Every structure is written in C-alpha cells, then in structure tokens.
mmCIF file of C-alpha atoms in Angstrom:
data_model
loop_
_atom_site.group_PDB
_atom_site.id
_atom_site.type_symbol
_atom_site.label_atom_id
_atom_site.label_comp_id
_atom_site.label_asym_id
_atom_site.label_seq_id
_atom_site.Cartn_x
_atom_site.Cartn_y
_atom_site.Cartn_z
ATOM 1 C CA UNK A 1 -14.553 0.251 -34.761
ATOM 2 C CA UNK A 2 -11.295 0.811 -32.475
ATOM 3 C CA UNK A 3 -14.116 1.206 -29.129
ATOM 4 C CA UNK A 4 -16.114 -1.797 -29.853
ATOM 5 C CA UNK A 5 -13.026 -3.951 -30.413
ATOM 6 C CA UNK A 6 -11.846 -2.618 -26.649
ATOM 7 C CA UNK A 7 -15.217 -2.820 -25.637
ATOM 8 C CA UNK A 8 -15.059 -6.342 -26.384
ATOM 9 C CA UNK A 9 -12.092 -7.572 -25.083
ATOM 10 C CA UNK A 10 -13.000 -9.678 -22.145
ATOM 11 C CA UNK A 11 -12.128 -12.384 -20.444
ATOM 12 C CA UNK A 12 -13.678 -14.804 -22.565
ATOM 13 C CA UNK A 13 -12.068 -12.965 -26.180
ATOM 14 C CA UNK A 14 -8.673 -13.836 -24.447
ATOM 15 C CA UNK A 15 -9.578 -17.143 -23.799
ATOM 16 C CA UNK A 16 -10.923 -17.823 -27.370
ATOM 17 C CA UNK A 17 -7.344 -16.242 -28.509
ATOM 18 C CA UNK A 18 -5.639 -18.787 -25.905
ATOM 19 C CA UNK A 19 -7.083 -21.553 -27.704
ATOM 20 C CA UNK A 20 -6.131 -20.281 -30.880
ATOM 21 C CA UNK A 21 -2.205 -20.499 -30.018
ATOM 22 C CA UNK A 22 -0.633 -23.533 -30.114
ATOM 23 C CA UNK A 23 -0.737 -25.956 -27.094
ATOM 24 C CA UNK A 24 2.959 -25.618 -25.880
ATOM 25 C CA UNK A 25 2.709 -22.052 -25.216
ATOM 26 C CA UNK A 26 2.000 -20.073 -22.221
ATOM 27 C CA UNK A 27 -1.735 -19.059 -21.971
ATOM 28 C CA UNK A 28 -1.923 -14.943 -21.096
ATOM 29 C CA UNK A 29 -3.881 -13.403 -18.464
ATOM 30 C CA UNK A 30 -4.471 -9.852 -19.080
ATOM 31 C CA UNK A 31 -4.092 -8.003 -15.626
ATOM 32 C CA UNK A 32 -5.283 -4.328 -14.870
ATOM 33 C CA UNK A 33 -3.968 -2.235 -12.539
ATOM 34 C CA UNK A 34 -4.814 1.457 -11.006
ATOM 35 C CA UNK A 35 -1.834 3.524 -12.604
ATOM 36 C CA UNK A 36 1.281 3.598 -13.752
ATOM 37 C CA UNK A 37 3.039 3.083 -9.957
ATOM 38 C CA UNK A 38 1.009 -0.022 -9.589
ATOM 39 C CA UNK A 39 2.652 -1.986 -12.633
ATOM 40 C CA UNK A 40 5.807 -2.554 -11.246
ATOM 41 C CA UNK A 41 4.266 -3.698 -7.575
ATOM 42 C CA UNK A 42 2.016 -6.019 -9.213
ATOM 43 C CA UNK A 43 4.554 -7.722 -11.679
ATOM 44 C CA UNK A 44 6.860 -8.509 -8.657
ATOM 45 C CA UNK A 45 3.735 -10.058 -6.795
ATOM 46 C CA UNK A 46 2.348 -11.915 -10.014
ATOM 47 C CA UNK A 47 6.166 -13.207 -11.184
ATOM 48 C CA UNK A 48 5.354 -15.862 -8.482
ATOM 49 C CA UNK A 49 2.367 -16.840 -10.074
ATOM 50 C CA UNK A 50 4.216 -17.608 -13.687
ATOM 51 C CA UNK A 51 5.060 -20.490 -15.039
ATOM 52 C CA UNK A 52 5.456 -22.780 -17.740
ATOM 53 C CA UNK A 53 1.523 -23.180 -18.490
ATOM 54 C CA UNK A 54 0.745 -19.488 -17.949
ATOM 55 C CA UNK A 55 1.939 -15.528 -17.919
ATOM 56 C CA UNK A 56 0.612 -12.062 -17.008
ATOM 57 C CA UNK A 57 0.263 -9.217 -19.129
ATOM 58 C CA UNK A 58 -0.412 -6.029 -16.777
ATOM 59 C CA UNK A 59 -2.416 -2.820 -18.441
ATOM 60 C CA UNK A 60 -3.716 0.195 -17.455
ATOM 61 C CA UNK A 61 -7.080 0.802 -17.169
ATOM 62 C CA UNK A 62 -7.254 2.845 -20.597
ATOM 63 C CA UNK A 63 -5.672 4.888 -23.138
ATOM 64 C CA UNK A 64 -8.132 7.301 -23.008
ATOM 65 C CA UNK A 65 -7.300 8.733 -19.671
ATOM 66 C CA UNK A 66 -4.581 8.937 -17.074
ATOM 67 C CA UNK A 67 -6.710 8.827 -13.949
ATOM 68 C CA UNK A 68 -6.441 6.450 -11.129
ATOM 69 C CA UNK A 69 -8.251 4.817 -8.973
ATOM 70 C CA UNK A 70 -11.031 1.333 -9.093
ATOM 71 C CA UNK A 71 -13.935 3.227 -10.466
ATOM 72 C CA UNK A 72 -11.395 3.240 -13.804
ATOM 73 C CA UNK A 73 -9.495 -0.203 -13.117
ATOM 74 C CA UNK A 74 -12.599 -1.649 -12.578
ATOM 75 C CA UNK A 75 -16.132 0.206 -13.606
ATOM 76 C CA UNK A 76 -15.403 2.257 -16.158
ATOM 77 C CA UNK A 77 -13.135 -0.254 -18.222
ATOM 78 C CA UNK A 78 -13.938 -3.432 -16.902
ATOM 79 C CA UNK A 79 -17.484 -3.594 -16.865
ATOM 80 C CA UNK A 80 -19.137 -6.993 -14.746
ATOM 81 C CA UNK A 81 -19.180 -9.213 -17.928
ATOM 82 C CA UNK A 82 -15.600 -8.539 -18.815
ATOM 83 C CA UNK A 83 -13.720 -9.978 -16.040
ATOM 84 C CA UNK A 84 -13.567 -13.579 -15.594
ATOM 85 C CA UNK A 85 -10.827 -16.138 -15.585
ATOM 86 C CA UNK A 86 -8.255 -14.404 -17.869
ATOM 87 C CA UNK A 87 -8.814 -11.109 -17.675
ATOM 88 C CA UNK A 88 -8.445 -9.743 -14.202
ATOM 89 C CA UNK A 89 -7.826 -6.585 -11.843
ATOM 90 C CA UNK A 90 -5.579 -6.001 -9.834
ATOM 91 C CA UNK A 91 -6.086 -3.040 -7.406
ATOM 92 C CA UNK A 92 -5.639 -1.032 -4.087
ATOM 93 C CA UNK A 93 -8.249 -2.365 -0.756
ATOM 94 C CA UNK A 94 -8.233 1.001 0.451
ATOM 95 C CA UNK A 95 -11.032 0.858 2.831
ATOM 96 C CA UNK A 96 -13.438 -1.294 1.210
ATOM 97 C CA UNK A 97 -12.066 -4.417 2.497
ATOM 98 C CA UNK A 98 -12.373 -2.832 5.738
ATOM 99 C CA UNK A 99 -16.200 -1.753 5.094
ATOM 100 C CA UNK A 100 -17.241 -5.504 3.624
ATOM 101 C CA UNK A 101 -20.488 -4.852 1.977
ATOM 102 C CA UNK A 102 -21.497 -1.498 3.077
ATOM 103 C CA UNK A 103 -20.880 0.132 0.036
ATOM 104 C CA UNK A 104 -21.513 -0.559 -3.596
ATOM 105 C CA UNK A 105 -17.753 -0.873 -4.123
ATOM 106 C CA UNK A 106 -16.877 -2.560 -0.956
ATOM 107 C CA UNK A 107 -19.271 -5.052 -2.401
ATOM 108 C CA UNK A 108 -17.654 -5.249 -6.015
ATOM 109 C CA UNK A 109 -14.619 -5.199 -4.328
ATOM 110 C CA UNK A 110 -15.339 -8.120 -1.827
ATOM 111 C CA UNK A 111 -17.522 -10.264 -4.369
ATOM 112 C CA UNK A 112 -16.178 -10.095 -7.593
ATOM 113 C CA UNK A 113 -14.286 -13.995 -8.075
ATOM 114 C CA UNK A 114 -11.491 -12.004 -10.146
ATOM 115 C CA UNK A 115 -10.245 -8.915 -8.312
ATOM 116 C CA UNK A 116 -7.602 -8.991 -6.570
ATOM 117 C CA UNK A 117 -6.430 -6.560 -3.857
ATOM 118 C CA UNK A 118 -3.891 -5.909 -1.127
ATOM 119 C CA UNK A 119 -5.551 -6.666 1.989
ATOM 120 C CA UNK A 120 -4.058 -3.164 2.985
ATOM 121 C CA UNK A 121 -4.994 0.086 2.228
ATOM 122 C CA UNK A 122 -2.353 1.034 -0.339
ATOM 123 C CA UNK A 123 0.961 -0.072 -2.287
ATOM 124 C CA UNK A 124 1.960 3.109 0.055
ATOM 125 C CA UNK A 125 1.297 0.786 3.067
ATOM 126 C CA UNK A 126 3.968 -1.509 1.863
ATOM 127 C CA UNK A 127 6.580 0.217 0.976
ATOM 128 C CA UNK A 128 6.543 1.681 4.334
ATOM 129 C CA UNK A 129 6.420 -1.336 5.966
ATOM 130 C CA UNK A 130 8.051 -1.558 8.931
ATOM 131 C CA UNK A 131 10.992 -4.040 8.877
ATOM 132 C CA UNK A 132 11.878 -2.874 5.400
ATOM 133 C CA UNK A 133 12.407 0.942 6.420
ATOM 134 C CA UNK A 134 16.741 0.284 8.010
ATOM 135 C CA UNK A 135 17.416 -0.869 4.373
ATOM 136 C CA UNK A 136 15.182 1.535 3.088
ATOM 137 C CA UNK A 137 17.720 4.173 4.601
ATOM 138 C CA UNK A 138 20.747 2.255 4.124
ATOM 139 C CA UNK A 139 19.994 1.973 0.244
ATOM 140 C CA UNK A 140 19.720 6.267 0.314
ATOM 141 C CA UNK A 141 22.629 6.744 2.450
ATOM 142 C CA UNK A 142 25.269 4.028 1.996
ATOM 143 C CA UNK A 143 25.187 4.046 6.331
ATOM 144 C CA UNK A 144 24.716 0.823 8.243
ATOM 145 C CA UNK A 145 24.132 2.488 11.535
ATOM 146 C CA UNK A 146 20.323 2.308 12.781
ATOM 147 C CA UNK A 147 19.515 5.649 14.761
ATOM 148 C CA UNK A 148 15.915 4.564 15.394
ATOM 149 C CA UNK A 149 13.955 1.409 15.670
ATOM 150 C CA UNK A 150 10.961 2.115 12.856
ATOM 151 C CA UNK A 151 9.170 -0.793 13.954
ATOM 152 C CA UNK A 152 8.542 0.406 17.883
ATOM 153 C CA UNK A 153 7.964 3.516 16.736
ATOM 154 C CA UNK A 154 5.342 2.524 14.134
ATOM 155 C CA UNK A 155 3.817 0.357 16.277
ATOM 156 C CA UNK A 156 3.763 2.877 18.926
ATOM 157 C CA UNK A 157 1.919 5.213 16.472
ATOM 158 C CA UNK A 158 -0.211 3.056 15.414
ATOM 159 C CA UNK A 159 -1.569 2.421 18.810
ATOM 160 C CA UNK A 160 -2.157 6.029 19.523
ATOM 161 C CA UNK A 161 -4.326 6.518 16.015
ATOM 162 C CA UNK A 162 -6.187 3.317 16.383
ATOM 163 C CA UNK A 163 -9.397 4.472 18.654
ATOM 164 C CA UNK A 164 -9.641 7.380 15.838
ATOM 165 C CA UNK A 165 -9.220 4.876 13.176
ATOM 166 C CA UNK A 166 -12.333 2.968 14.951
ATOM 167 C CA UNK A 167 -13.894 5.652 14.847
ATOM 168 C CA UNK A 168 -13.594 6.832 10.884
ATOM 169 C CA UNK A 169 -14.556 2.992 9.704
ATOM 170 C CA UNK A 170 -17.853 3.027 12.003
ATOM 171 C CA UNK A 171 -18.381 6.755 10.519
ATOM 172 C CA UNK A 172 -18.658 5.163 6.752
ATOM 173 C CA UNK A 173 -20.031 1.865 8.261
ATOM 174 C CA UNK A 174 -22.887 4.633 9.823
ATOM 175 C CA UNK A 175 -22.728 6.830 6.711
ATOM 176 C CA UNK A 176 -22.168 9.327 9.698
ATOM 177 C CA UNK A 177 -18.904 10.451 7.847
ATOM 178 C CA UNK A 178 -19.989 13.678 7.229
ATOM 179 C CA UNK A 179 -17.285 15.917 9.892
ATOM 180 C CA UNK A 180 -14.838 13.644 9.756
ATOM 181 C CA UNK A 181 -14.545 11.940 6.433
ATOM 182 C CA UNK A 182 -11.025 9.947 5.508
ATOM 183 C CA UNK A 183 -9.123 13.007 4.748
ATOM 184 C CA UNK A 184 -10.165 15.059 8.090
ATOM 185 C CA UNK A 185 -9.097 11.971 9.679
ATOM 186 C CA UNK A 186 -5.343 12.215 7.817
ATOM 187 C CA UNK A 187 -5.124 15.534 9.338
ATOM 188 C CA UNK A 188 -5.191 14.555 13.082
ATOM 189 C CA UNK A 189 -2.725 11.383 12.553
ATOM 190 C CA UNK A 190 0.553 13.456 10.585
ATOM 191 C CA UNK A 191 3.630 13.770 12.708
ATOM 192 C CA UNK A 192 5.262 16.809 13.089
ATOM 193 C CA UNK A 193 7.629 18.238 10.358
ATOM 194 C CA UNK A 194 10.102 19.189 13.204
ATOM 195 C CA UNK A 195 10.552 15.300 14.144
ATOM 196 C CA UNK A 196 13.653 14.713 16.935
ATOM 197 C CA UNK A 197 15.457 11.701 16.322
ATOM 198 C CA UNK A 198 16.911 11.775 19.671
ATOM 199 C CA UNK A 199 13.471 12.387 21.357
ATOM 200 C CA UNK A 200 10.921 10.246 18.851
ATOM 201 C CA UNK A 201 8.845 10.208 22.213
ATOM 202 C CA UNK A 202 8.162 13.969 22.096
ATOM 203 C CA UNK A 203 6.279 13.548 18.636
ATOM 204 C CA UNK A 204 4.225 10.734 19.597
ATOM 205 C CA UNK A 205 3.594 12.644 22.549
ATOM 206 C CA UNK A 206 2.372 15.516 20.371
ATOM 207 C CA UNK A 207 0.213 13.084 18.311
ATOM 208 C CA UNK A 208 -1.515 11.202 21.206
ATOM 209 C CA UNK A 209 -2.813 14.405 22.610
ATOM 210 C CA UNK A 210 -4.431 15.513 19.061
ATOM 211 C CA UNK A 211 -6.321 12.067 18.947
ATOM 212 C CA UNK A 212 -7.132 13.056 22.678
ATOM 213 C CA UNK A 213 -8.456 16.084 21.992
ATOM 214 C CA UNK A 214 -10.195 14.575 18.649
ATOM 215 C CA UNK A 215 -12.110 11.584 20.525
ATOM 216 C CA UNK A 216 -13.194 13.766 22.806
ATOM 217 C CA UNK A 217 -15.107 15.606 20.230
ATOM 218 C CA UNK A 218 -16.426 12.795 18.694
ATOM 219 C CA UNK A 219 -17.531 10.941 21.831
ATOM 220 C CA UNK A 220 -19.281 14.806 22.651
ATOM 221 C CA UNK A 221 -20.723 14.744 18.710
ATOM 222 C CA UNK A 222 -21.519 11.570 17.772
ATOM 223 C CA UNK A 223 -23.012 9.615 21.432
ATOM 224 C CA UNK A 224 -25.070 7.407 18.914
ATOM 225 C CA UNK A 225 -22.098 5.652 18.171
ATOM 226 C CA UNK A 226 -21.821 4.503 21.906
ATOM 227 C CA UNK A 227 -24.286 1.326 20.978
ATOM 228 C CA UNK A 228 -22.540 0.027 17.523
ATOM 229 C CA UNK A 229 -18.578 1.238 17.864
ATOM 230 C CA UNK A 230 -17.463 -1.918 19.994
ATOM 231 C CA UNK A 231 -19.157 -4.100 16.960
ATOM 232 C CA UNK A 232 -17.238 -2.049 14.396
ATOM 233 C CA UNK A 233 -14.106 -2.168 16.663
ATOM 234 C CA UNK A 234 -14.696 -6.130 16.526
ATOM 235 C CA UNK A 235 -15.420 -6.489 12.899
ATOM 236 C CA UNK A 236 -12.165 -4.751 11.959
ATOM 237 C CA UNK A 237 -10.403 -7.144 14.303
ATOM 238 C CA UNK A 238 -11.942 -9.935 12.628
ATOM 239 C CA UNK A 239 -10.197 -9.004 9.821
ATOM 240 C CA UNK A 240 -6.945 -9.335 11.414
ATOM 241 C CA UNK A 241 -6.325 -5.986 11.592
ATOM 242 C CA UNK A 242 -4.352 -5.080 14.906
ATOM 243 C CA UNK A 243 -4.286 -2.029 16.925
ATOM 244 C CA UNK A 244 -0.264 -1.839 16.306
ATOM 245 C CA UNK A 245 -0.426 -2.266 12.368
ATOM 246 C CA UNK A 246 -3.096 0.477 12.043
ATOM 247 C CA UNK A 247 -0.320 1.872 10.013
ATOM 248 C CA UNK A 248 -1.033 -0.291 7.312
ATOM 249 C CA UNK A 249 -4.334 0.525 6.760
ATOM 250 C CA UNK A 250 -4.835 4.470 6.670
ATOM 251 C CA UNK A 251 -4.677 6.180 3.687
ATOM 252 C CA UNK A 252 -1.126 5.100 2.166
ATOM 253 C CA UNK A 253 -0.029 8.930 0.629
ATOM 254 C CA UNK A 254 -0.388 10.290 4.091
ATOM 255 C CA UNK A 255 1.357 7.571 5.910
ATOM 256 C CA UNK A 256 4.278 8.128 3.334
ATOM 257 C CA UNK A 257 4.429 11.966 2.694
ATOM 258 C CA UNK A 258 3.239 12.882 6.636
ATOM 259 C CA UNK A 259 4.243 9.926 8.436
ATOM 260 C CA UNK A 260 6.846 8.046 7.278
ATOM 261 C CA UNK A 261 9.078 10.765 5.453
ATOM 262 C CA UNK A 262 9.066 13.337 8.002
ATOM 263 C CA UNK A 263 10.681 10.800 10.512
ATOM 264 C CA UNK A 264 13.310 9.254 7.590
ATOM 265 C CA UNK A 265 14.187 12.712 5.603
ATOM 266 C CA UNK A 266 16.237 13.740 8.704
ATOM 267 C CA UNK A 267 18.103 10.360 10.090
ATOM 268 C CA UNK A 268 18.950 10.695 6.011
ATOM 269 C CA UNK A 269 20.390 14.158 6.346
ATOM 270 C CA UNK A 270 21.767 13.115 9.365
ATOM 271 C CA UNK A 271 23.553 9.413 8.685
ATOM 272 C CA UNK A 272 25.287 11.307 4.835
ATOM 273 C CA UNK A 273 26.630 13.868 6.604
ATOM 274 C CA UNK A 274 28.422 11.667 9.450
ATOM 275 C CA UNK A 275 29.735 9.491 6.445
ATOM 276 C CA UNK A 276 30.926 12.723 5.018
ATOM 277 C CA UNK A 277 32.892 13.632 8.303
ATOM 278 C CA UNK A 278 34.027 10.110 8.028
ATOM 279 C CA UNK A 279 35.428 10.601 4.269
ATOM 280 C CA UNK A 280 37.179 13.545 5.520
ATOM 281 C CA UNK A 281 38.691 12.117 8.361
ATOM 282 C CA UNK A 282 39.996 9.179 6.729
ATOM 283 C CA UNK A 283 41.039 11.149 3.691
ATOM 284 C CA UNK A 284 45.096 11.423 3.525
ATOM 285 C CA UNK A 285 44.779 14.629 1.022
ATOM 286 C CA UNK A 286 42.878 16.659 -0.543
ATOM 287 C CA UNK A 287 42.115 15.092 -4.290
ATOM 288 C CA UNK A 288 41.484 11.662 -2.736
ATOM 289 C CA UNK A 289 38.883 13.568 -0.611
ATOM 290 C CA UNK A 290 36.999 15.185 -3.182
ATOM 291 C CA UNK A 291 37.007 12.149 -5.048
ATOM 292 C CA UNK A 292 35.629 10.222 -2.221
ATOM 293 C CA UNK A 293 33.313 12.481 -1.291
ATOM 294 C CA UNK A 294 32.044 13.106 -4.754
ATOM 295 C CA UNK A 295 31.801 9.093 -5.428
ATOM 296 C CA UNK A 296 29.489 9.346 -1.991
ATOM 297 C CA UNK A 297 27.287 11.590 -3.070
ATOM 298 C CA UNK A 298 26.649 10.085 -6.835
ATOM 299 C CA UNK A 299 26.300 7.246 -5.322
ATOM 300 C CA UNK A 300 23.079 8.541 -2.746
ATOM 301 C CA UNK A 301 19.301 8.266 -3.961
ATOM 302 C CA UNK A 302 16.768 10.063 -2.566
ATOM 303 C CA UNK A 303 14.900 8.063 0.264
ATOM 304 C CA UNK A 304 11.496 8.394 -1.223
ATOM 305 C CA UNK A 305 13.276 6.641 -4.487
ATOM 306 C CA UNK A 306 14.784 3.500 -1.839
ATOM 307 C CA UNK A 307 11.371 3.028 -0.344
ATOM 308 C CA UNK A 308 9.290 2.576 -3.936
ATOM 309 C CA UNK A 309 12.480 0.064 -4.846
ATOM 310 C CA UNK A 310 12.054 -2.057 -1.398
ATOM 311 C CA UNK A 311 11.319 -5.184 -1.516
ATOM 312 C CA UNK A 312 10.929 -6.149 2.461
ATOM 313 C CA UNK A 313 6.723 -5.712 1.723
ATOM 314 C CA UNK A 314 7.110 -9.101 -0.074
ATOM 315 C CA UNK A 315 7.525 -10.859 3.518
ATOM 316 C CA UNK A 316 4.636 -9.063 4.872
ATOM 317 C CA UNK A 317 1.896 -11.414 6.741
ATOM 318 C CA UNK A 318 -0.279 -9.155 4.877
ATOM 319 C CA UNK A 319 1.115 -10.583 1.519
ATOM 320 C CA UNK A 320 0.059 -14.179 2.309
ATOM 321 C CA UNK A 321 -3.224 -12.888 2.200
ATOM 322 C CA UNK A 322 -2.793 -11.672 -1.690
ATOM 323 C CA UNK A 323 -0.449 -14.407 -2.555
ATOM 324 C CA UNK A 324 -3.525 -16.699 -1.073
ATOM 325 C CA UNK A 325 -6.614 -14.951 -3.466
ATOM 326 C CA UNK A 326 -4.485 -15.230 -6.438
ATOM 327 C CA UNK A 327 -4.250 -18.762 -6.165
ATOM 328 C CA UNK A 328 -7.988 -18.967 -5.590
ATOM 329 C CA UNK A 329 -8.075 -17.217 -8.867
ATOM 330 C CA UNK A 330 -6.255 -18.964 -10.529
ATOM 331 C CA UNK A 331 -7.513 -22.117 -9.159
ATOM 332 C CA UNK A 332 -10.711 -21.203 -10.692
ATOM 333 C CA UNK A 333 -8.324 -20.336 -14.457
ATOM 334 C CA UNK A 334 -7.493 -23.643 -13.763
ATOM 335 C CA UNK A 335 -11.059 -25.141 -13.889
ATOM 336 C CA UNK A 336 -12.096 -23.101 -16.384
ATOM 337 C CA UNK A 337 -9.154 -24.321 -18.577
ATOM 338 C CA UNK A 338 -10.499 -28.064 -17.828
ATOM 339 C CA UNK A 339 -13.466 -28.050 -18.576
ATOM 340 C CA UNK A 340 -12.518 -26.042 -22.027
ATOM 341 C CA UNK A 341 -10.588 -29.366 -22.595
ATOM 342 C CA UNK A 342 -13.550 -31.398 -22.353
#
C-alpha cells in the first residue's frame, strides 16, 4: 500500500492537495535533489524563488536507498509522468548539458520542462569558484592576507586543460570514449600534491606538459577526430563555456579534492601558523598566550568545511543561468495554476 501511495505521488497528486488547502496559503512544490549535500545548495538557490503565493519542499530521491546521482533523482523515482509543475528535480549538469542530445540522459536532462540543473558540472564547481576561494581561506584561518591570486591561477589552469577537455566531450559526442573516458581524463588534469605557493608557475608548468604529452597521443590515436573536433570545440563555446572557466565544468570531486585543495591545504597551514607567530609576539606573558593561542585555534575550521559554507557561487554568471530556468518553471506553475482557476 506504502509503494503505490509513493508511486503515486506526482505532480498532479500535489496539485490536487494544493487545491484542497485553503486559498491564503502558500501552494508547495515538492523539489528532489541528488543527495544529502545537494539540500542545502538548492534551498539557498530556491529561497529566492519563495514567496507569499508559493514554497519549496526539497526531498531525496527515496527512502529506500542512499545512492546518488540523476538515474535516482530522476529515473528511478521520478518516472516521466510524475514531474510536472509542482513536483520537480533539481540536479547536477554534469556533462549532459555539455553533450545536448547525444545521450538518452543528456536528452532527459535537456528536454524535460521541469528539471532543473546547474549549468555547471557540479555543486563542487561552485564552491570552488574562483572569487569566493580568499574568503574561503579567510573563514578557515582567521588571516586577511592573500598569498595567491586563485582566480589567475584558475584561469591559467583552465587554459592549459581546455584542448584535453575538447577532446573528452567530442570522445562521448563520438562514443569514441573508450581510452579516455571522464575519469582517465581527471587523471591528467590533478595538480601536484607538493604545490609551491611561492612558485604556483612550477605546477602549472608540470600540468601543461602532461596535457602535452596527452594530446599528443590522442592526435597519434584518434586522427578521425581531425574532421569533427573544431565543431565540438564550437558547440561547447556556444554554450558559453570559455577556455578560462574550464574549471567549472570537469568533474567537480576532482577539481575539489585534486585541484583546488592541494593548492589551499598549504597557504592554510601556512597563513595559521604566521598568526600563531603573531599571537606569540604580541603576547605580554605566558597565560595570555596560551589563551590566545588556544581561542585561535577553536576558533579555525577546516578549509574543506569554509568552502561547502561559501556563498560567493551565488554571484556566479553561471547562476543567472539557473536562477533564469527556474523562473521558466515556474512561469509555466504559474499557467498551470491559471488555468486550474478557470
């Protein structure tokens, strides 16, 4: 009894329960999202969307499982005839924006009136962005000075990976994949572990000649891809995708746990323990050091813990894009709620 009553909950169920309530309140729109990290993202994107006439309500996918990913957000839960004006998903591009109708999911993903998605390849993607990573660090360290500027560098890196990036999208455009699939990709574009903040220019260095040596191979193994790669390259473009925010669109756990926190872990390590020279300097004895220094470090979150609780992704052009498709959504509630009227 319990399965058909979930099987049956779709978007037009909540709307027959909307109509129930009485007029003054707030109609609901259930929302489903990947997994648990993706609930608080979405409810700071969809607070914008609230108002007197309307709220969200964000699920998971299921209480049957705790996997992630679309095929659960959206296939496995929310079969076709189950979205629709309140009842909607909410869920990671990863690279079926990028691949448009290609696939069967890049389809869904790209077709379907009530999924919504965030024009980048992750939540990752954001909370690395760029201009948000000097508060990032200032959040986890309590230090104001800026060692590095994250958004050359980034943009610098994302230069070097994008020919390789090219390359990976016309591989599942192809379905020539096979040899260098997403995650063989991830491999080539990590930075090193032994990143120099004084000499940033040595890693990219290190990184530009691994894509070197990588299109090389390709351009040896794959010479088909001489006659379609420039239409690929100018699809992706279309898109609005630039070579120096390929960041933002390669797999978001490797731009976080290979990109992004090898270069902040040790400015981290680096700015606490020149506020901790500071405390000691400035101390005038003993007990009022400890105590200061012991304030400090309670005081300190861990940078991976700063990055999840930024907020800079919010100002992202990228964002306009989302904030955009959920008022085309609800644009369409809207209708829907109209003609209900009549």
């Amino acid at each position: 009894m319990a399965h058909r009553l979930i099987h049956n909950l779709n978007s037009a169920y909540i709307a027959a329960a909307n109509r129930l309530r009485p007029s003054r309140e707030r109609r609901r729109i259930v929302v489903y999202v990947e997994s648990f990290d993706d609930v608080s993202f979405w409810r700071q994107v969809l607070d914008e969307f609230e108002d007197a006439t309307r709220y969200f309500e964000i699920k998971l996918p299921g209480r049957q499982t705790l996997g992630k990913g679309k095929k659960l957000a959206v296939t496995n839960v929310l079969q076709a005839n189950q979205l629709g004006p309140e009842m909607l998903a909410c869920v990671d591009a990863d690279y079926d924006w990028v691949l448009q109708s290609h696939t069967e999911a890049s389809r869904q993903l790209n077709s379907s009136p009530y999924i919504i998605h965030t024009f980048v390849y992750a939540i990752e993607n954001y909370q690395c962005f760029a201009p948000g990573l000097h508060r990032a660090v200032v959040t986890a360290t309590l230090n104001d000075r800026q060692t590095l500027d994250y958004e050359a560098f980034l943009q610098e890196y994302s230069r070097i990976i994008w020919p390789l990036y090219v390359w990976n999208v016309w591989g599942y455009v192809s379905g020539r994949y096979h040899g260098f699939t997403i995650m063989d990709m991830c491999g080539f574009i990590t930075i090193d572990k032994s990143f120099s903040m004084s000499h940033p220019e040595n890693t990219l260095a290190a990184l530009r000649r691994r894509v070197n040596q990588k299109m090389a191979w390709l351009q040896r193994h794959r010479p088909e891809a001489r006659k379609t790669l420039s239409i690929v390259r100018q699809n992706i473009e279309d898109l609005g995708i630039r070579p120096e925010d390929t960041y933002l669109y390669i797999q978001g756990h490797t731009l976080m746990e290979n990109v992004v926190l090898p270069m902040l872990n040790p400015i981290c390590v680096m700015l606490r323990k020149e506020r901790e020279r500071e405390i000691r300097n400035l101390a005038i004895h003993s007990t009022q050091r400890q105590n200061e220094l012991s304030s400090y470090r309670h005081s300190q979150i861990p940078i991976e813990e700063a990055l999840r609780k930024s907020t800079a992704w919010l100002h992202a052009p990228q964002m306009e894009r989302v904030r955009q498709r959920i008022r085309e959504v609800l644009g369409d509630v809207a209708d829907v709620t109209s003609a209900d009227a009549k």
